XYZ file of C-alpha atoms in Angstrom:
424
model
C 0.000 0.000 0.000
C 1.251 3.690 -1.074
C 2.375 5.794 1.983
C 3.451 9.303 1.785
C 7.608 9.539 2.949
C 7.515 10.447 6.054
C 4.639 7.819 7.026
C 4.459 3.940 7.660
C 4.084 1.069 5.850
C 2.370 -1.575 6.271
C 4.108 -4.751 6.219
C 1.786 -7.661 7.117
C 0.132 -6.496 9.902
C 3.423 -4.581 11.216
C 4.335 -1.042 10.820
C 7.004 0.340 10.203
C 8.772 3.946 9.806
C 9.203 6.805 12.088
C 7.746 6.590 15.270
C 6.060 3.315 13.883
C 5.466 2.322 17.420
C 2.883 4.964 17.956
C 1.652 4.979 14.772
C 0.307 1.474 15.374
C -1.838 2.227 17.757
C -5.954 2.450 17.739
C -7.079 4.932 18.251
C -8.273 4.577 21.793
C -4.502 3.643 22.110
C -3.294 6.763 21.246
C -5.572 8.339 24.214
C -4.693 5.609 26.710
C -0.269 6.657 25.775
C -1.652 10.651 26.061
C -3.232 10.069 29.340
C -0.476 7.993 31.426
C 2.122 10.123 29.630
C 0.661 13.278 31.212
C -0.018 11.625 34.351
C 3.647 10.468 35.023
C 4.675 13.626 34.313
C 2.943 15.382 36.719
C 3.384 12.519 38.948
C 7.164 13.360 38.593
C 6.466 17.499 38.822
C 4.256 17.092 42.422
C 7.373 14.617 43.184
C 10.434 16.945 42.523
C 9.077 19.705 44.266
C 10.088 18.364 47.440
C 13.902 17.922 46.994
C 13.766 21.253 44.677
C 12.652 22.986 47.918
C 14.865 20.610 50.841
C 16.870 23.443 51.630
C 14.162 26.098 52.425
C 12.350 23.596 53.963
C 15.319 22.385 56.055
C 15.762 26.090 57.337
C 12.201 27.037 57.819
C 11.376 24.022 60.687
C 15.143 23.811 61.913
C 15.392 20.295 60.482
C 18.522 17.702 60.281
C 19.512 15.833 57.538
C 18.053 12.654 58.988
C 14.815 14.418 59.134
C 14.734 15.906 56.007
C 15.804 12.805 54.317
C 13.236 10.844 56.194
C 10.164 13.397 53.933
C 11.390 11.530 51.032
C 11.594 8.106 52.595
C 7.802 8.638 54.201
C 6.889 9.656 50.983
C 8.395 6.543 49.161
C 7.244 3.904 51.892
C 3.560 4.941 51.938
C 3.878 4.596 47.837
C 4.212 0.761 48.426
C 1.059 1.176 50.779
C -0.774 3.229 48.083
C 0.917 0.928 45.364
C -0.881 -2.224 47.024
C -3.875 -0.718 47.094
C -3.899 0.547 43.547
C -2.677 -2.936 42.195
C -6.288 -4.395 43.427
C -7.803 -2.092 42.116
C -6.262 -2.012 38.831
C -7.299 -5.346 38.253
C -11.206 -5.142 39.645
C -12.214 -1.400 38.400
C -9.818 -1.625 35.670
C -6.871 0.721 34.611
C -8.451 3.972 33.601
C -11.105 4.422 36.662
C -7.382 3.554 39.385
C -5.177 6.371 36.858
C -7.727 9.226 38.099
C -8.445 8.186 42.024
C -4.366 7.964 41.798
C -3.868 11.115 39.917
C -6.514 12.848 42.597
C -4.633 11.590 45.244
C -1.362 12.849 44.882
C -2.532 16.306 43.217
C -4.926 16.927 46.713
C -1.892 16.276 49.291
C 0.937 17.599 47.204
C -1.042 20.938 47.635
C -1.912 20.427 51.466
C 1.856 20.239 51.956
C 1.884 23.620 50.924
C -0.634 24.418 54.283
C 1.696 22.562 56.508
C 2.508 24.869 59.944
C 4.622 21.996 61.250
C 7.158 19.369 60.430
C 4.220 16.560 61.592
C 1.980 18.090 59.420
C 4.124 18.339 56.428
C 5.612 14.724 56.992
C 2.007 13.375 57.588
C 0.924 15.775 54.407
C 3.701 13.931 52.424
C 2.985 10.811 53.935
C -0.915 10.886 51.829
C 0.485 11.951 49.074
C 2.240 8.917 48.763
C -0.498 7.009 48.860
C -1.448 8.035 44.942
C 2.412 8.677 43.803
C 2.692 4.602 44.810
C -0.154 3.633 42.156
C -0.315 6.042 39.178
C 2.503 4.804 37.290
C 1.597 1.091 37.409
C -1.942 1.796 36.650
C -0.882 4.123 33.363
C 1.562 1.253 32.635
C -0.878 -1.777 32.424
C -3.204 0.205 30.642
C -0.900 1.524 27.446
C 1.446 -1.994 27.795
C -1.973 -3.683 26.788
C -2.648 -1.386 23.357
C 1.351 -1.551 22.644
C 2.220 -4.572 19.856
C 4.771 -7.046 21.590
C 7.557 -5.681 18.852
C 6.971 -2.285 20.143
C 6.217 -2.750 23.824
C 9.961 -1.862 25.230
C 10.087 1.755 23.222
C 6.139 2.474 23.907
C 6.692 2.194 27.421
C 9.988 4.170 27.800
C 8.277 6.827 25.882
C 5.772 6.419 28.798
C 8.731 6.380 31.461
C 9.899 9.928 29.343
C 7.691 11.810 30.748
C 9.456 11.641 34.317
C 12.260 13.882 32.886
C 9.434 16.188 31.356
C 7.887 16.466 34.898
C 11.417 17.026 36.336
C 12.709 19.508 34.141
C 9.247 21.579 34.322
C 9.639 21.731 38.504
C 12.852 22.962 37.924
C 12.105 25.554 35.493
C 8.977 26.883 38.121
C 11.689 26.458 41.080
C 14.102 28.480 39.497
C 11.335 31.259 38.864
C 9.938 30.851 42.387
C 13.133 30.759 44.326
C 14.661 33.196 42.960
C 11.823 36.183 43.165
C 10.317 35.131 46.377
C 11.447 34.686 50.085
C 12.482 31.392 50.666
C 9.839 30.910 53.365
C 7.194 31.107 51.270
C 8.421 30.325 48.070
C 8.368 26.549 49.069
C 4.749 26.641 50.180
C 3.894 27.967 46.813
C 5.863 24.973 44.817
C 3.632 22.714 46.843
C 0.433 24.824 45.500
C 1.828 24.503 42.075
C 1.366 20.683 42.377
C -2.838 21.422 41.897
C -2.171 21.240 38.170
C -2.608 17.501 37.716
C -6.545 18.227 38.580
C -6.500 19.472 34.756
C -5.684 15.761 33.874
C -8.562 14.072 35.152
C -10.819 15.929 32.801
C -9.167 14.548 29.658
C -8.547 11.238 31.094
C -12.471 10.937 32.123
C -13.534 12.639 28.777
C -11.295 9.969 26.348
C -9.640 7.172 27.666
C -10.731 3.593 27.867
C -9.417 0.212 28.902
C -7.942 -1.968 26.680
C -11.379 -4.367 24.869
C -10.098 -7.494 26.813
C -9.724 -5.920 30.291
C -13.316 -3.960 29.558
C -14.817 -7.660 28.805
C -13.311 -9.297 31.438
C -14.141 -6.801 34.163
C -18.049 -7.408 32.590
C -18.535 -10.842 32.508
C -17.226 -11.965 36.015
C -16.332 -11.171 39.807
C -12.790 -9.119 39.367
C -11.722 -9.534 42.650
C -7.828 -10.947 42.634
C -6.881 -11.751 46.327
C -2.834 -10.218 46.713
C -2.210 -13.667 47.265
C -2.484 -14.486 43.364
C 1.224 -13.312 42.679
C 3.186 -15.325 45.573
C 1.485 -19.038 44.359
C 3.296 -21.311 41.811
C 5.674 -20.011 39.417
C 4.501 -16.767 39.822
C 6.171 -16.753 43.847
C 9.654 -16.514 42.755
C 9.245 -13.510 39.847
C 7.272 -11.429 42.336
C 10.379 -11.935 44.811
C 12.982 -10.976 42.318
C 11.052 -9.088 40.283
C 10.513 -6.667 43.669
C 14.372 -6.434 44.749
C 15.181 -5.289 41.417
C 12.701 -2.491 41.930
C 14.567 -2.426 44.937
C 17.799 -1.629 43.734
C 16.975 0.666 40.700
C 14.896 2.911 42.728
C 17.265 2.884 45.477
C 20.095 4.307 43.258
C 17.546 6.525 41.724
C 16.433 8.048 44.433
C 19.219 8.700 46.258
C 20.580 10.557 43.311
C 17.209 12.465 43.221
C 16.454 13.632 47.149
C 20.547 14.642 47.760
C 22.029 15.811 44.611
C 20.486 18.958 44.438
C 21.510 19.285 48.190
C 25.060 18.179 47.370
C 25.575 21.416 45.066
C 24.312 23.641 46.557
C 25.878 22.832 50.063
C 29.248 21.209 48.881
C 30.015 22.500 45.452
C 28.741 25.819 46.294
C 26.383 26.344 43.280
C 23.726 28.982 43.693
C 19.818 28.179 43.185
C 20.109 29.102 39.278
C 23.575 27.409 39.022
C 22.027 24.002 40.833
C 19.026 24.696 37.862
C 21.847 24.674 34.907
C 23.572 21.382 36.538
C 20.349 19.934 37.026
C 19.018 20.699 33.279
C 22.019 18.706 31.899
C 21.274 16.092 34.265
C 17.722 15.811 33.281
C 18.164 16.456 29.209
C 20.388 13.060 29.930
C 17.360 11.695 31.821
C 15.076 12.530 29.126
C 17.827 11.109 26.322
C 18.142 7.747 28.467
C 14.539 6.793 28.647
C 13.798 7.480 24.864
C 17.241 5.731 23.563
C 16.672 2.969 26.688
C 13.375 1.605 24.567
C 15.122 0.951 21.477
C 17.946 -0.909 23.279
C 15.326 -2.634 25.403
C 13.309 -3.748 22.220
C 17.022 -5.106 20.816
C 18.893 -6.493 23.507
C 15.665 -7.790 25.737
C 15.041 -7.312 28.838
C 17.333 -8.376 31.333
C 20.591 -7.430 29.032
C 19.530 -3.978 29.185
C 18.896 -3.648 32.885
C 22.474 -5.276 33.655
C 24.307 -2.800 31.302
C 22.394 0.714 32.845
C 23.082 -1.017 36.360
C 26.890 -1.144 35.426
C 27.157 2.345 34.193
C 24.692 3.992 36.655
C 26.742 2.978 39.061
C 29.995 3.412 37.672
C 29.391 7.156 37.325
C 27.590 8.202 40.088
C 31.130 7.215 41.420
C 33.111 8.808 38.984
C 30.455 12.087 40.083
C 30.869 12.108 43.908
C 34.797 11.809 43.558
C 35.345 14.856 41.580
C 37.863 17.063 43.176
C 36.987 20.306 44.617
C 37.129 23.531 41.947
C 36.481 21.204 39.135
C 32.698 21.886 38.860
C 32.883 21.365 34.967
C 33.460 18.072 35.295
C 30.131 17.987 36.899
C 28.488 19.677 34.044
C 30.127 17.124 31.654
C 29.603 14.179 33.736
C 25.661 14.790 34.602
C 24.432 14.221 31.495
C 25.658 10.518 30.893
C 24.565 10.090 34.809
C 20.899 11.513 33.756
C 20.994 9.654 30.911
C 21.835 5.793 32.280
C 20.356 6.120 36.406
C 16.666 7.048 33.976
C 17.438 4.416 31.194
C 17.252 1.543 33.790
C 13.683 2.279 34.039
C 12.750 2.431 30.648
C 12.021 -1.724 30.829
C 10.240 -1.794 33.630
C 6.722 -0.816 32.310
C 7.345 -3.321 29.835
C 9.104 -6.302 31.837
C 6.249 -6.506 35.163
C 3.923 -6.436 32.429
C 5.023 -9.496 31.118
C 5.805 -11.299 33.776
C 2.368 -11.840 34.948
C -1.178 -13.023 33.485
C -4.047 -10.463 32.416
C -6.169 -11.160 35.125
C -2.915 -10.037 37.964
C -1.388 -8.037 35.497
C -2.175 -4.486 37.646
C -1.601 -6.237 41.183
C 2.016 -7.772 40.198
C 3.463 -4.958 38.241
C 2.012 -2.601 41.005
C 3.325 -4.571 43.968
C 6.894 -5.503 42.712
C 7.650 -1.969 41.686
C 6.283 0.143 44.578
C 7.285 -2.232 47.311
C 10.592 -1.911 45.623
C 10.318 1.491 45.614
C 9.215 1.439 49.673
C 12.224 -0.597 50.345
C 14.437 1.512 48.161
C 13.385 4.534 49.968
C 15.361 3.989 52.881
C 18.580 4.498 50.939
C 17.802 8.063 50.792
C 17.048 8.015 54.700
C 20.612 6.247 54.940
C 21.843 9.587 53.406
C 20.978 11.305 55.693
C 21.629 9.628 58.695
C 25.428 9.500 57.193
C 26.176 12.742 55.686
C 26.901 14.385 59.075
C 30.207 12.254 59.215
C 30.983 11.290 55.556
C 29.580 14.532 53.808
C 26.598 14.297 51.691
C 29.377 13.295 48.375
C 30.337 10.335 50.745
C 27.170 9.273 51.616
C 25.532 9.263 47.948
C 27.744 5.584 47.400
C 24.025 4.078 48.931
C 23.684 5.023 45.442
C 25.832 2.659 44.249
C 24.690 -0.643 47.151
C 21.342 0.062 45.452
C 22.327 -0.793 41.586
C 24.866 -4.100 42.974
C 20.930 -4.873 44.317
C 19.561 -4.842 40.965
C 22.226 -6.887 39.277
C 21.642 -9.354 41.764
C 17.732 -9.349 40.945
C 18.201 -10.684 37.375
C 19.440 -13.539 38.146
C 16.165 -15.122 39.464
C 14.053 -13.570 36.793
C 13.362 -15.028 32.772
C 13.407 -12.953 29.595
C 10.224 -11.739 28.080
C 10.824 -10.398 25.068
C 8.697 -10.895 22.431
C 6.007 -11.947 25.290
C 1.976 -11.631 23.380
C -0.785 -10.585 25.881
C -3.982 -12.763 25.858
């Protein structure tokens, strides 16, 4: 069949050409990828606001370092509560009707944060909005994995995973704004208010998007309850173990890169609040480079192969980052963007490897658990961070970084590839 240049061709039922992986989607496909883009990215905005504000926030209630780090930790620990819960209810509402109550969640608390008069209040604040952080991104994930073709599953959901460095890069563009024209004791309150914009979301999402035909049917035509139990019986017991610490590990690295860097130069490399913004942009243009080249690798060397090589290098130079000598800031400025670029990339295969590990009918409640109780567990790196940086520094303390991606290498040795894996 005649196609214009630029467009795809058909070949069987395949298609190929540029951006061919979005090109063969449905229609309602292309709504499902537009919704859980948009809400991981804002999932990632109300996120980043925290460590984007750690130091006025630090100052403003007297905190420590443990205490600060432990905002983050809260944060990340409830997200395996609120990850739990979302995975049920992935798989007995279905994915679209979980992707708003999430996306509600996390925009309501993110902006109560904001009202906080006390560190309680703003730990307890954080604490909530955990609770939709942990089950957005699974629920998004399930629903476009299920429209993606099985060629173009590993790309389709990196593209998905993208929009974390979209969400990052836009808090730091509004920090830099707000810090920088407003006292620093209320310019954090008003990042948290900022975080109200995912309520925009919903409307689209309840306006156009729609669960993949088979999930629709299936939630129709029987009781959809799937006891948590499902993923620890049979074979299904050991990839939910593994399948967990290498959430583990990844977000462990990642996330102590993410609450303390930003800390780390301003506090140890000197850099003021619109320097920190210009080391952070490289950092995140990497990000954003890492999960759209990640999905191609992903698609080419499968699964596992591409986790072990981001693992190596993640680690590698967030070593190489922490153990550059003082009054050689450049380096950090060359150096962040492969570090953005590989500590993202790792997560480029996850919304395509849970997916595939487990059946339609625990498809929400495996991918759900295994990567937020990973993340829960991973969040005490961050916490270790802080309990460490008032002897080591916060440079020294940022090797957790490091313990965390040895973690995931670890992982893949219990788990199988899926590659090529069809959905039924």
């Amino acid at each position: 069949m005649a196609s214009t240049p630029t467009g795809p061709h058909t070949v069987g039922e395949e298609v190929t050409g540029p951006f061919s992986w979005y090109r063969s989607f449905t229609p309602q496909g292309r709504r499902a990828f537009k919704g859980a883009f948009g809400g991981f990215a804002l999932d990632s905005y109300d996120f980043q606001v925290l460590p984007l504000s750690m130091v006025a926030i630090t100052a403003y209630f007297h905190l420590t370092k443990a205490e600060a780090g432990l905002l983050t930790t809260v944060t990340l620990v409830m997200s395996a509560v609120g990850g739990i819960l979302a995975g049920g209810l992935i798989d007995r509402v279905g994915r679209v009707r979980t992707l708003m109550i999430t996306v509600g969640t996390y925009a309501l608390f993110t902006v109560l944060c904001g009202f906080a008069v006390s560190y309680p209040m703003l730990l307890a604040s954080r604490a909530l909005q955990g609770l939709g952080f942990g089950g957005e991104w699974a629920a998004g994930a399930v629903l476009v994995a299920e429209y993606a073709r099985s060629r173009y599953r590993g790309r389709t959901l990196a593209f998905i995973q993208s929009s974390w460095a979209i969400g990052w890069g836009l808090a730091v563009i509004v920090s830099t704004v707000v810090m920088d024209n407003l006292a620093p004791d209320i310019a954090w309150r008003v990042m948290f208010w900022t975080g109200a914009l995912p309520a925009v979301l919903l409307f689209y999402v309840r306006r156009n998007v729609q669960d993949a035909p088979e999930v629709t049917t299936r939630l129709a035509e029987k009781d959809a309850r799937v006891p948590l139990s499902s993923v620890f019986k049979g074979t299904l017991a050991r990839r939910t173990f593994f399948a967990t610490l290498l959430a583990t590990g990844a977000q462990g690295g990642y996330y102590t890169i993410a609450t303390w860097l930003p800390t780390y130069l301003k506090t140890e490399r000197g850099l003021t609040v619109v320097g920190t913004g210009g080391y952070l942009f490289v950092l995140i243009t990497g990000a954003f480079c890492g999960y759209v080249t990640a999905g191609y690798v992903i698609d080419f060397l499968g699964r596992k192969k591409s986790f072990a090589l981001f693992a190596v290098l993640s680690g590698g130079l967030l070593l190489a980052y922490i153990n550059i000598p003082e009054g050689a800031n450049s380096l950090l400025l060359v150096l962040g963007f492969p570090l953005g670029f590989c500590a993202s990339a790792i997560f480029s295969g996850f919304g395509s490897f849970l997916a595939e590990l487990y059946p339609n009918a625990v498809r929400g409640t495996g991918q759900s658990f295994t990567y937020n109780v990973g993340r829960g567990i991973g969040a005490f790196f961050p916490t270790a961070v802080g309990f460490t940086a008032g002897s080591a520094g916060v440079g020294g303390a940022l090797v957790y970084g490091v313990v965390g991606y040895a973690v995931a290498l670890v992982a893949l040795l219990g788990l199988p590839e899926t590659r090529g894996t069809e959905f039924t």
